[in-house]
Amino acid sequence: MHELGIVFHIIKRVEEVCAENKLRSVASVTLEVGEVSAIVDTYLIDCWKWAVEKTELLKGCELKTEQVPAVTICDDCGKTYRTVEHGRICPFCASENTQLVSGSDIMIKEIEAC
Ligand SMILES: [Zn+2]
């Protein structure tokens, strides 16, 4: 499962941050989840609940998610637009020469200590 791999990756990263900052426990972790990241929040949270129980540091830690809108930039006219509304075709000049600039990633936004 894709989500489970991501959860393990996040846990590892949070544990590193805790070690650097000498934190002993974490109340919650907030993630920014891109609108087109292909991640299902509810799966992610289910995986999280299962995985954190196997750790010392993150037992009982809550996972929060915030959605980041997907934005595409047009290489021909230089404008940006909402990816989900318009897809790969620029709504300003009808070019297909476009690239996703945000909304495909998952990032840790905040780690809240107990
Ligand atoms: Zn354009």
Tab-separated table of N, CA, C and O and ligand atoms in Angstrom:
chain	number	residue	atom	x	y	z
A	1	MET	N	0.848	-1.208	0.000
A	1	MET	CA	0.000	0.000	0.000
A	1	MET	C	0.878	1.252	0.000
A	1	MET	O	1.791	1.385	0.794
A	2	HIS	N	0.596	2.134	-0.910
A	2	HIS	CA	1.314	3.387	-1.079
A	2	HIS	C	1.322	4.221	0.218
A	2	HIS	O	2.361	4.720	0.647
A	3	GLU	N	0.154	4.331	0.824
A	3	GLU	CA	0.009	5.158	2.030
A	3	GLU	C	0.898	4.669	3.177
A	3	GLU	O	1.446	5.473	3.915
A	4	LEU	N	1.014	3.345	3.304
A	4	LEU	CA	1.810	2.792	4.400
A	4	LEU	C	3.285	3.172	4.257
A	4	LEU	O	3.941	3.540	5.228
A	5	GLY	N	3.796	3.131	3.044
A	5	GLY	CA	5.180	3.536	2.789
A	5	GLY	C	5.406	4.992	3.178
A	5	GLY	O	6.438	5.347	3.764
A	6	ILE	N	4.434	5.825	2.852
A	6	ILE	CA	4.521	7.245	3.184
A	6	ILE	C	4.511	7.438	4.695
A	6	ILE	O	5.288	8.227	5.237
A	7	VAL	N	3.640	6.686	5.370
A	7	VAL	CA	3.562	6.789	6.828
A	7	VAL	C	4.905	6.427	7.475
A	7	VAL	O	5.394	7.142	8.342
A	8	PHE	N	5.539	5.359	7.007
A	8	PHE	CA	6.835	4.972	7.567
A	8	PHE	C	7.881	6.054	7.332
A	8	PHE	O	8.700	6.353	8.198
A	9	HIS	N	7.817	6.640	6.155
A	9	HIS	CA	8.742	7.719	5.815
A	9	HIS	C	8.536	8.927	6.752
A	9	HIS	O	9.502	9.508	7.260
A	10	ILE	N	7.291	9.282	6.995
A	10	ILE	CA	6.976	10.430	7.864
A	10	ILE	C	7.425	10.147	9.304
A	10	ILE	O	8.026	10.995	9.950
A	11	ILE	N	7.137	8.931	9.769
A	11	ILE	CA	7.524	8.569	11.140
A	11	ILE	C	9.042	8.687	11.310
A	11	ILE	O	9.523	9.255	12.285
A	12	LYS	N	9.771	8.206	10.319
A	12	LYS	CA	11.234	8.259	10.384
A	12	LYS	C	11.702	9.717	10.474
A	12	LYS	O	12.563	10.070	11.279
A	13	ARG	N	11.106	10.554	9.648
A	13	ARG	CA	11.467	11.976	9.612
A	13	ARG	C	11.123	12.666	10.953
A	13	ARG	O	11.913	13.450	11.464
A	14	VAL	N	9.952	12.346	11.501
A	14	VAL	CA	9.532	12.949	12.781
A	14	VAL	C	10.482	12.493	13.900
A	14	VAL	O	10.888	13.293	14.745
A	15	GLU	N	10.880	11.229	13.857
A	15	GLU	CA	11.808	10.724	14.875
A	15	GLU	C	13.158	11.436	14.792
A	15	GLU	O	13.778	11.732	15.815
A	16	GLU	N	13.583	11.738	13.579
A	16	GLU	CA	14.840	12.487	13.405
A	16	GLU	C	14.724	13.890	14.002
A	16	GLU	O	15.617	14.363	14.689
A	17	VAL	N	13.593	14.544	13.712
A	17	VAL	CA	13.368	15.901	14.235
A	17	VAL	C	13.329	15.879	15.763
A	17	VAL	O	13.899	16.742	16.426
A	18	CYS	N	12.679	14.857	16.321
A	18	CYS	CA	12.595	14.732	17.776
A	18	CYS	C	13.983	14.528	18.387
A	18	CYS	O	14.300	15.114	19.422
A	19	ALA	N	14.800	13.722	17.735
A	19	ALA	CA	16.154	13.477	18.231
A	19	ALA	C	16.973	14.772	18.205
A	19	ALA	O	17.657	15.105	19.167
A	20	GLU	N	16.831	15.526	17.124
A	20	GLU	CA	17.566	16.798	16.988
A	20	GLU	C	17.137	17.802	18.062
A	20	GLU	O	17.930	18.595	18.537
A	21	ASN	N	15.833	17.779	18.385
A	21	ASN	CA	15.292	18.770	19.318
A	21	ASN	C	15.080	18.209	20.728
A	21	ASN	O	14.488	18.869	21.569
A	22	LYS	N	15.546	16.975	20.935
A	22	LYS	CA	15.428	16.306	22.238
A	22	LYS	C	13.983	16.249	22.744
A	22	LYS	O	13.705	16.459	23.922
A	23	LEU	N	13.050	15.974	21.847
A	23	LEU	CA	11.646	15.817	22.245
A	23	LEU	C	11.421	14.367	22.657
A	23	LEU	O	11.938	13.449	22.023
A	24	ARG	N	10.633	14.169	23.713
A	24	ARG	CA	10.382	12.819	24.205
A	24	ARG	C	9.038	12.254	23.758
A	24	ARG	O	8.819	11.055	23.778
A	25	SER	N	8.114	13.138	23.431
A	25	SER	CA	6.846	12.651	22.898
A	25	SER	C	6.207	13.731	22.032
A	25	SER	O	6.530	14.907	22.143
A	26	VAL	N	5.310	13.289	21.179
A	26	VAL	CA	4.711	14.184	20.193
A	26	VAL	C	3.195	14.068	20.290
A	26	VAL	O	2.651	12.964	20.301
A	27	ALA	N	2.511	15.215	20.390
A	27	ALA	CA	1.047	15.213	20.502
A	27	ALA	C	0.392	15.051	19.137
A	27	ALA	O	-0.567	14.295	18.976
A	28	SER	N	0.922	15.774	18.151
A	28	SER	CA	0.328	15.660	16.816
A	28	SER	C	1.333	16.051	15.739
A	28	SER	O	2.297	16.779	15.999
A	29	VAL	N	1.080	15.533	14.553
A	29	VAL	CA	1.872	15.884	13.378
A	29	VAL	C	0.893	16.382	12.332
A	29	VAL	O	-0.148	15.764	12.102
A	30	THR	N	1.198	17.541	11.745
A	30	THR	CA	0.340	18.077	10.686
A	30	THR	C	1.055	17.938	9.345
A	30	THR	O	2.213	18.323	9.207
A	31	LEU	N	0.345	17.374	8.402
A	31	LEU	CA	0.902	17.177	7.063
A	31	LEU	C	0.190	18.066	6.064
A	31	LEU	O	-1.016	18.275	6.161
A	32	GLU	N	0.948	18.556	5.103
A	32	GLU	CA	0.344	19.204	3.943
A	32	GLU	C	0.277	18.161	2.837
A	32	GLU	O	1.296	17.598	2.441
A	33	VAL	N	-0.937	17.890	2.388
A	33	VAL	CA	-1.143	16.856	1.378
A	33	VAL	C	-1.600	17.528	0.084
A	33	VAL	O	-2.612	18.231	0.056
A	34	GLY	N	-0.835	17.336	-0.962
A	34	GLY	CA	-1.162	17.935	-2.253
A	34	GLY	C	-2.466	17.376	-2.809
A	34	GLY	O	-2.765	16.196	-2.649
A	35	GLU	N	-3.197	18.266	-3.454
A	35	GLU	CA	-4.513	17.917	-4.003
A	35	GLU	C	-4.431	16.776	-5.038
A	35	GLU	O	-5.352	15.993	-5.163
A	36	VAL	N	-3.335	16.709	-5.774
A	36	VAL	CA	-3.185	15.643	-6.774
A	36	VAL	C	-2.077	14.652	-6.403
A	36	VAL	O	-1.449	14.053	-7.244
A	37	SER	N	-1.867	14.471	-5.102
A	37	SER	CA	-0.823	13.563	-4.633
A	37	SER	C	-1.253	12.100	-4.700
A	37	SER	O	-0.455	11.218	-4.440
A	38	ALA	N	-2.524	11.845	-5.019
A	38	ALA	CA	-3.059	10.476	-5.089
A	38	ALA	C	-3.086	9.797	-3.731
A	38	ALA	O	-3.086	8.576	-3.631
A	39	ILE	N	-3.087	10.601	-2.683
A	39	ILE	CA	-3.149	10.059	-1.329
A	39	ILE	C	-4.578	10.164	-0.806
A	39	ILE	O	-5.215	11.202	-0.937
A	40	VAL	N	-5.041	9.078	-0.223
A	40	VAL	CA	-6.365	9.093	0.395
A	40	VAL	C	-6.170	9.340	1.885
A	40	VAL	O	-5.563	8.533	2.584
A	41	ASP	N	-6.655	10.487	2.355
A	41	ASP	CA	-6.464	10.893	3.756
A	41	ASP	C	-6.874	9.827	4.755
A	41	ASP	O	-6.171	9.572	5.720
A	42	THR	N	-8.021	9.206	4.514
A	42	THR	CA	-8.529	8.246	5.504
A	42	THR	C	-7.626	7.005	5.577
A	42	THR	O	-7.388	6.486	6.658
A	43	TYR	N	-7.078	6.566	4.443
A	43	TYR	CA	-6.130	5.438	4.453
A	43	TYR	C	-4.870	5.845	5.197
A	43	TYR	O	-4.306	5.076	5.963
A	44	LEU	N	-4.438	7.065	4.907
A	44	LEU	CA	-3.211	7.566	5.505
A	44	LEU	C	-3.345	7.573	7.031
A	44	LEU	O	-2.448	7.136	7.749
A	45	ILE	N	-4.471	8.042	7.523
A	45	ILE	CA	-4.701	8.140	8.972
A	45	ILE	C	-4.844	6.737	9.584
A	45	ILE	O	-4.302	6.471	10.655
A	46	ASP	N	-5.502	5.825	8.878
A	46	ASP	CA	-5.597	4.435	9.365
A	46	ASP	C	-4.215	3.792	9.480
A	46	ASP	O	-3.905	3.140	10.482
A	47	CYS	N	-3.396	3.979	8.464
A	47	CYS	CA	-2.030	3.426	8.471
A	47	CYS	C	-1.227	4.035	9.616
A	47	CYS	O	-0.471	3.350	10.303
A	48	TRP	N	-1.406	5.327	9.780
A	48	TRP	CA	-0.690	6.062	10.835
A	48	TRP	C	-1.007	5.482	12.210
A	48	TRP	O	-0.118	5.188	13.002
A	49	LYS	N	-2.322	5.303	12.481
A	49	LYS	CA	-2.746	4.804	13.798
A	49	LYS	C	-2.143	3.437	14.091
A	49	LYS	O	-1.759	3.146	15.219
A	50	TRP	N	-2.061	2.609	13.052
A	50	TRP	CA	-1.504	1.280	13.207
A	50	TRP	C	0.013	1.360	13.423
A	50	TRP	O	0.553	0.731	14.321
A	51	ALA	N	0.670	2.170	12.624
A	51	ALA	CA	2.137	2.229	12.646
A	51	ALA	C	2.689	2.893	13.910
A	51	ALA	O	3.700	2.449	14.441
A	52	VAL	N	2.040	3.961	14.394
A	52	VAL	CA	2.605	4.668	15.563
A	52	VAL	C	2.527	3.840	16.847
A	52	VAL	O	3.324	4.046	17.757
A	53	GLU	N	1.586	2.907	16.889
A	53	GLU	CA	1.495	2.054	18.081
A	53	GLU	C	2.735	1.183	18.252
A	53	GLU	O	3.002	0.685	19.332
A	54	LYS	N	3.483	0.995	17.184
A	54	LYS	CA	4.687	0.168	17.224
A	54	LYS	C	5.929	0.994	17.555
A	54	LYS	O	7.034	0.465	17.580
A	55	THR	N	5.757	2.286	17.757
A	55	THR	CA	6.905	3.134	18.084
A	55	THR	C	6.822	3.572	19.544
A	55	THR	O	5.743	3.579	20.137
A	56	GLU	N	7.955	3.964	20.106
A	56	GLU	CA	7.995	4.484	21.476
A	56	GLU	C	7.529	5.932	21.491
A	56	GLU	O	6.670	6.325	22.266
A	57	LEU	N	8.125	6.671	20.616
A	57	LEU	CA	8.021	8.122	20.624
A	57	LEU	C	6.650	8.639	20.196
A	57	LEU	O	6.153	9.629	20.716
A	58	LEU	N	6.044	7.956	19.257
A	58	LEU	CA	4.843	8.504	18.623
A	58	LEU	C	3.554	7.788	19.011
A	58	LEU	O	2.512	8.002	18.395
A	59	LYS	N	3.627	6.954	20.024
A	59	LYS	CA	2.436	6.239	20.466
A	59	LYS	C	1.319	7.225	20.821
A	59	LYS	O	1.541	8.162	21.589
A	60	GLY	N	0.148	7.075	20.237
A	60	GLY	CA	-0.984	7.954	20.543
A	60	GLY	C	-0.931	9.304	19.846
A	60	GLY	O	-1.812	10.142	20.028
A	61	CYS	N	0.078	9.504	19.029
A	61	CYS	CA	0.223	10.783	18.329
A	61	CYS	C	-0.831	10.906	17.223
A	61	CYS	O	-1.075	9.968	16.470
A	62	GLU	N	-1.456	12.080	17.160
A	62	GLU	CA	-2.513	12.309	16.183
A	62	GLU	C	-1.925	12.809	14.853
A	62	GLU	O	-0.975	13.594	14.853
A	63	LEU	N	-2.488	12.353	13.754
A	63	LEU	CA	-2.077	12.858	12.439
A	63	LEU	C	-3.163	13.776	11.909
A	63	LEU	O	-4.339	13.399	11.841
A	64	LYS	N	-2.776	15.005	11.546
A	64	LYS	CA	-3.715	15.945	10.941
A	64	LYS	C	-3.268	16.208	9.509
A	64	LYS	O	-2.064	16.209	9.237
A	65	THR	N	-4.218	16.432	8.638
A	65	THR	CA	-3.843	16.719	7.255
A	65	THR	C	-4.487	18.027	6.797
A	65	THR	O	-5.592	18.362	7.190
A	66	GLU	N	-3.745	18.745	5.978
A	66	GLU	CA	-4.270	19.958	5.343
A	66	GLU	C	-4.024	19.835	3.847
A	66	GLU	O	-2.930	19.488	3.430
A	67	GLN	N	-5.048	20.128	3.088
A	67	GLN	CA	-4.894	19.989	1.643
A	67	GLN	C	-4.243	21.228	1.019
A	67	GLN	O	-4.588	22.351	1.357
A	68	VAL	N	-3.289	20.980	0.146
A	68	VAL	CA	-2.626	22.059	-0.589
A	68	VAL	C	-3.160	22.027	-2.025
A	68	VAL	O	-3.115	20.987	-2.673
A	69	PRO	N	-3.682	23.154	-2.517
A	69	PRO	CA	-4.239	23.140	-3.869
A	69	PRO	C	-3.173	22.876	-4.938
A	69	PRO	O	-2.041	23.331	-4.803
A	70	ALA	N	-3.553	22.155	-5.956
A	70	ALA	CA	-2.649	21.899	-7.077
A	70	ALA	C	-2.666	23.103	-8.009
A	70	ALA	O	-3.726	23.622	-8.364
A	71	VAL	N	-1.461	23.552	-8.405
A	71	VAL	CA	-1.320	24.702	-9.297
A	71	VAL	C	-0.429	24.303	-10.467
A	71	VAL	O	0.595	23.651	-10.282
A	72	THR	N	-0.848	24.691	-11.662
A	72	THR	CA	-0.073	24.423	-12.871
A	72	THR	C	0.367	25.747	-13.478
A	72	THR	O	-0.369	26.734	-13.425
A	73	ILE	N	1.586	25.769	-14.030
A	73	ILE	CA	2.055	26.959	-14.742
A	73	ILE	C	2.126	26.655	-16.237
A	73	ILE	O	2.481	25.547	-16.640
A	74	CYS	N	1.755	27.665	-17.024
A	74	CYS	CA	1.801	27.540	-18.487
A	74	CYS	C	3.135	28.084	-18.983
A	74	CYS	O	3.500	29.219	-18.676
A	75	ASP	N	3.880	27.266	-19.742
A	75	ASP	CA	5.182	27.700	-20.252
A	75	ASP	C	5.044	28.726	-21.380
A	75	ASP	O	5.977	29.460	-21.666
A	76	ASP	N	3.896	28.776	-22.013
A	76	ASP	CA	3.730	29.697	-23.148
A	76	ASP	C	3.327	31.104	-22.713
A	76	ASP	O	3.904	32.076	-23.169
A	77	CYS	N	2.338	31.216	-21.806
A	77	CYS	CA	1.925	32.567	-21.394
A	77	CYS	C	2.394	32.918	-19.985
A	77	CYS	O	2.256	34.068	-19.566
A	78	GLY	N	2.960	31.957	-19.270
A	78	GLY	CA	3.545	32.248	-17.963
A	78	GLY	C	2.549	32.379	-16.828
A	78	GLY	O	2.927	32.694	-15.706
A	79	LYS	N	1.276	32.149	-17.098
A	79	LYS	CA	0.269	32.276	-16.036
A	79	LYS	C	0.110	30.962	-15.284
A	79	LYS	O	0.411	29.892	-15.810
A	80	THR	N	-0.380	31.080	-14.046
A	80	THR	CA	-0.666	29.875	-13.271
A	80	THR	C	-2.173	29.719	-13.112
A	80	THR	O	-2.916	30.707	-13.158
A	81	TYR	N	-2.607	28.473	-12.935
A	81	TYR	CA	-4.041	28.201	-12.771
A	81	TYR	C	-4.251	26.937	-11.949
A	81	TYR	O	-3.326	26.152	-11.743
A	82	ARG	N	-5.490	26.762	-11.462
A	82	ARG	CA	-5.843	25.599	-10.652
A	82	ARG	C	-5.901	24.347	-11.518
A	82	ARG	O	-6.690	24.265	-12.456
A	83	THR	N	-5.076	23.371	-11.184
A	83	THR	CA	-4.938	22.149	-11.980
A	83	THR	C	-6.231	21.335	-12.045
A	83	THR	O	-6.611	20.848	-13.113
A	84	VAL	N	-6.893	21.212	-10.894
A	84	VAL	CA	-8.070	20.340	-10.837
A	84	VAL	C	-9.205	20.879	-11.718
A	84	VAL	O	-9.923	20.108	-12.355
A	85	GLU	N	-9.327	22.207	-11.799
A	85	GLU	CA	-10.399	22.789	-12.609
A	85	GLU	C	-10.124	22.693	-14.111
A	85	GLU	O	-11.038	22.545	-14.908
A	86	HIS	N	-8.848	22.831	-14.499
A	86	HIS	CA	-8.554	22.972	-15.922
A	86	HIS	C	-7.688	21.865	-16.521
A	86	HIS	O	-7.525	21.820	-17.748
A	87	GLY	N	-7.098	21.018	-15.700
A	87	GLY	CA	-6.285	19.928	-16.219
A	87	GLY	C	-5.000	20.415	-16.869
A	87	GLY	O	-4.391	21.371	-16.397
A	88	ARG	N	-4.603	19.776	-17.961
A	88	ARG	CA	-3.305	20.062	-18.570
A	88	ARG	C	-3.352	21.201	-19.585
A	88	ARG	O	-2.313	21.614	-20.097
A	89	ILE	N	-4.537	21.663	-19.926
A	89	ILE	CA	-4.649	22.701	-20.959
A	89	ILE	C	-4.821	24.071	-20.309
A	89	ILE	O	-5.723	24.271	-19.497
A	90	CYS	N	-3.967	25.010	-20.663
A	90	CYS	CA	-4.008	26.356	-20.091
A	90	CYS	C	-5.337	27.038	-20.443
A	90	CYS	O	-5.700	27.115	-21.614
A	91	PRO	N	-6.059	27.551	-19.419
A	91	PRO	CA	-7.353	28.210	-19.692
A	91	PRO	C	-7.172	29.609	-20.309
A	91	PRO	O	-8.137	30.179	-20.811
A	92	PHE	N	-5.960	30.145	-20.301
A	92	PHE	CA	-5.728	31.503	-20.821
A	92	PHE	C	-5.365	31.484	-22.311
A	92	PHE	O	-5.845	32.298	-23.085
A	93	CYS	N	-4.495	30.525	-22.700
A	93	CYS	CA	-4.037	30.530	-24.096
A	93	CYS	C	-4.222	29.178	-24.788
A	93	CYS	O	-3.806	28.996	-25.922
A	94	ALA	N	-4.841	28.216	-24.087
A	94	ALA	CA	-5.134	26.894	-24.643
A	94	ALA	C	-3.890	26.075	-24.989
A	94	ALA	O	-3.950	25.106	-25.743
A	95	SER	N	-2.747	26.459	-24.427
A	95	SER	CA	-1.525	25.696	-24.652
A	95	SER	C	-1.550	24.391	-23.851
A	95	SER	O	-2.144	24.329	-22.780
A	96	GLU	N	-0.861	23.375	-24.385
A	96	GLU	CA	-0.711	22.132	-23.619
A	96	GLU	C	0.668	22.056	-22.992
A	96	GLU	O	1.053	21.050	-22.408
A	97	ASN	N	1.409	23.124	-23.160
A	97	ASN	CA	2.777	23.202	-22.668
A	97	ASN	C	2.782	23.673	-21.212
A	97	ASN	O	3.197	24.788	-20.907
A	98	THR	N	2.297	22.815	-20.331
A	98	THR	CA	2.092	23.221	-18.939
A	98	THR	C	2.773	22.254	-17.971
A	98	THR	O	3.003	21.098	-18.319
A	99	GLN	N	3.069	22.744	-16.785
A	99	GLN	CA	3.716	21.903	-15.770
A	99	GLN	C	3.098	22.127	-14.406
A	99	GLN	O	2.848	23.266	-14.023
A	100	LEU	N	2.969	21.043	-13.670
A	100	LEU	CA	2.474	21.121	-12.301
A	100	LEU	C	3.560	21.762	-11.418
A	100	LEU	O	4.700	21.335	-11.451
A	101	VAL	N	3.206	22.813	-10.677
A	101	VAL	CA	4.208	23.429	-9.798
A	101	VAL	C	4.007	23.100	-8.326
A	101	VAL	O	4.948	23.103	-7.555
A	102	SER	N	2.784	22.838	-7.902
A	102	SER	CA	2.577	22.411	-6.518
A	102	SER	C	1.336	21.551	-6.433
A	102	SER	O	0.501	21.556	-7.332
A	103	GLY	N	1.249	20.814	-5.328
A	103	GLY	CA	0.055	19.999	-5.112
A	103	GLY	C	0.255	18.518	-5.364
A	103	GLY	O	-0.685	17.749	-5.273
A	104	SER	N	1.513	18.111	-5.658
A	104	SER	CA	1.731	16.680	-5.872
A	104	SER	C	2.516	16.049	-4.726
A	104	SER	O	2.778	14.862	-4.743
A	105	ASP	N	2.890	16.854	-3.737
A	105	ASP	CA	3.757	16.364	-2.669
A	105	ASP	C	3.037	16.227	-1.334
A	105	ASP	O	1.965	16.768	-1.136
A	106	ILE	N	3.757	15.571	-0.439
A	106	ILE	CA	3.334	15.515	0.959
A	106	ILE	C	4.480	16.084	1.778
A	106	ILE	O	5.630	15.690	1.576
A	107	MET	N	4.176	17.016	2.666
A	107	MET	CA	5.226	17.601	3.493
A	107	MET	C	4.775	17.700	4.940
A	107	MET	O	3.596	17.920	5.202
A	108	ILE	N	5.745	17.582	5.839
A	108	ILE	CA	5.435	17.788	7.254
A	108	ILE	C	5.385	19.296	7.499
A	108	ILE	O	6.339	20.001	7.223
A	109	LYS	N	4.254	19.757	7.969
A	109	LYS	CA	4.102	21.194	8.213
A	109	LYS	C	4.449	21.544	9.660
A	109	LYS	O	5.097	22.542	9.922
A	110	GLU	N	3.999	20.707	10.585
A	110	GLU	CA	4.156	21.042	11.981
A	110	GLU	C	4.258	19.783	12.841
A	110	GLU	O	3.567	18.803	12.585
A	111	ILE	N	5.129	19.836	13.831
A	111	ILE	CA	5.228	18.759	14.820
A	111	ILE	C	4.969	19.392	16.181
A	111	ILE	O	5.685	20.313	16.578
A	112	GLU	N	3.926	18.939	16.831
A	112	GLU	CA	3.556	19.535	18.118
A	112	GLU	C	3.986	18.612	19.246
A	112	GLU	O	3.537	17.469	19.335
A	113	ALA	N	4.849	19.119	20.120
A	113	ALA	CA	5.323	18.332	21.256
A	113	ALA	C	4.242	18.279	22.332
A	113	ALA	O	3.392	19.155	22.410
A	114	CYS	N	4.304	17.242	23.153
A	114	CYS	CA	3.334	17.129	24.257
A	114	CYS	C	3.621	18.168	25.323
A	114	CYS	O	4.746	18.504	25.573
B	1	ZN	ZN	-1.092	29.728	-21.294
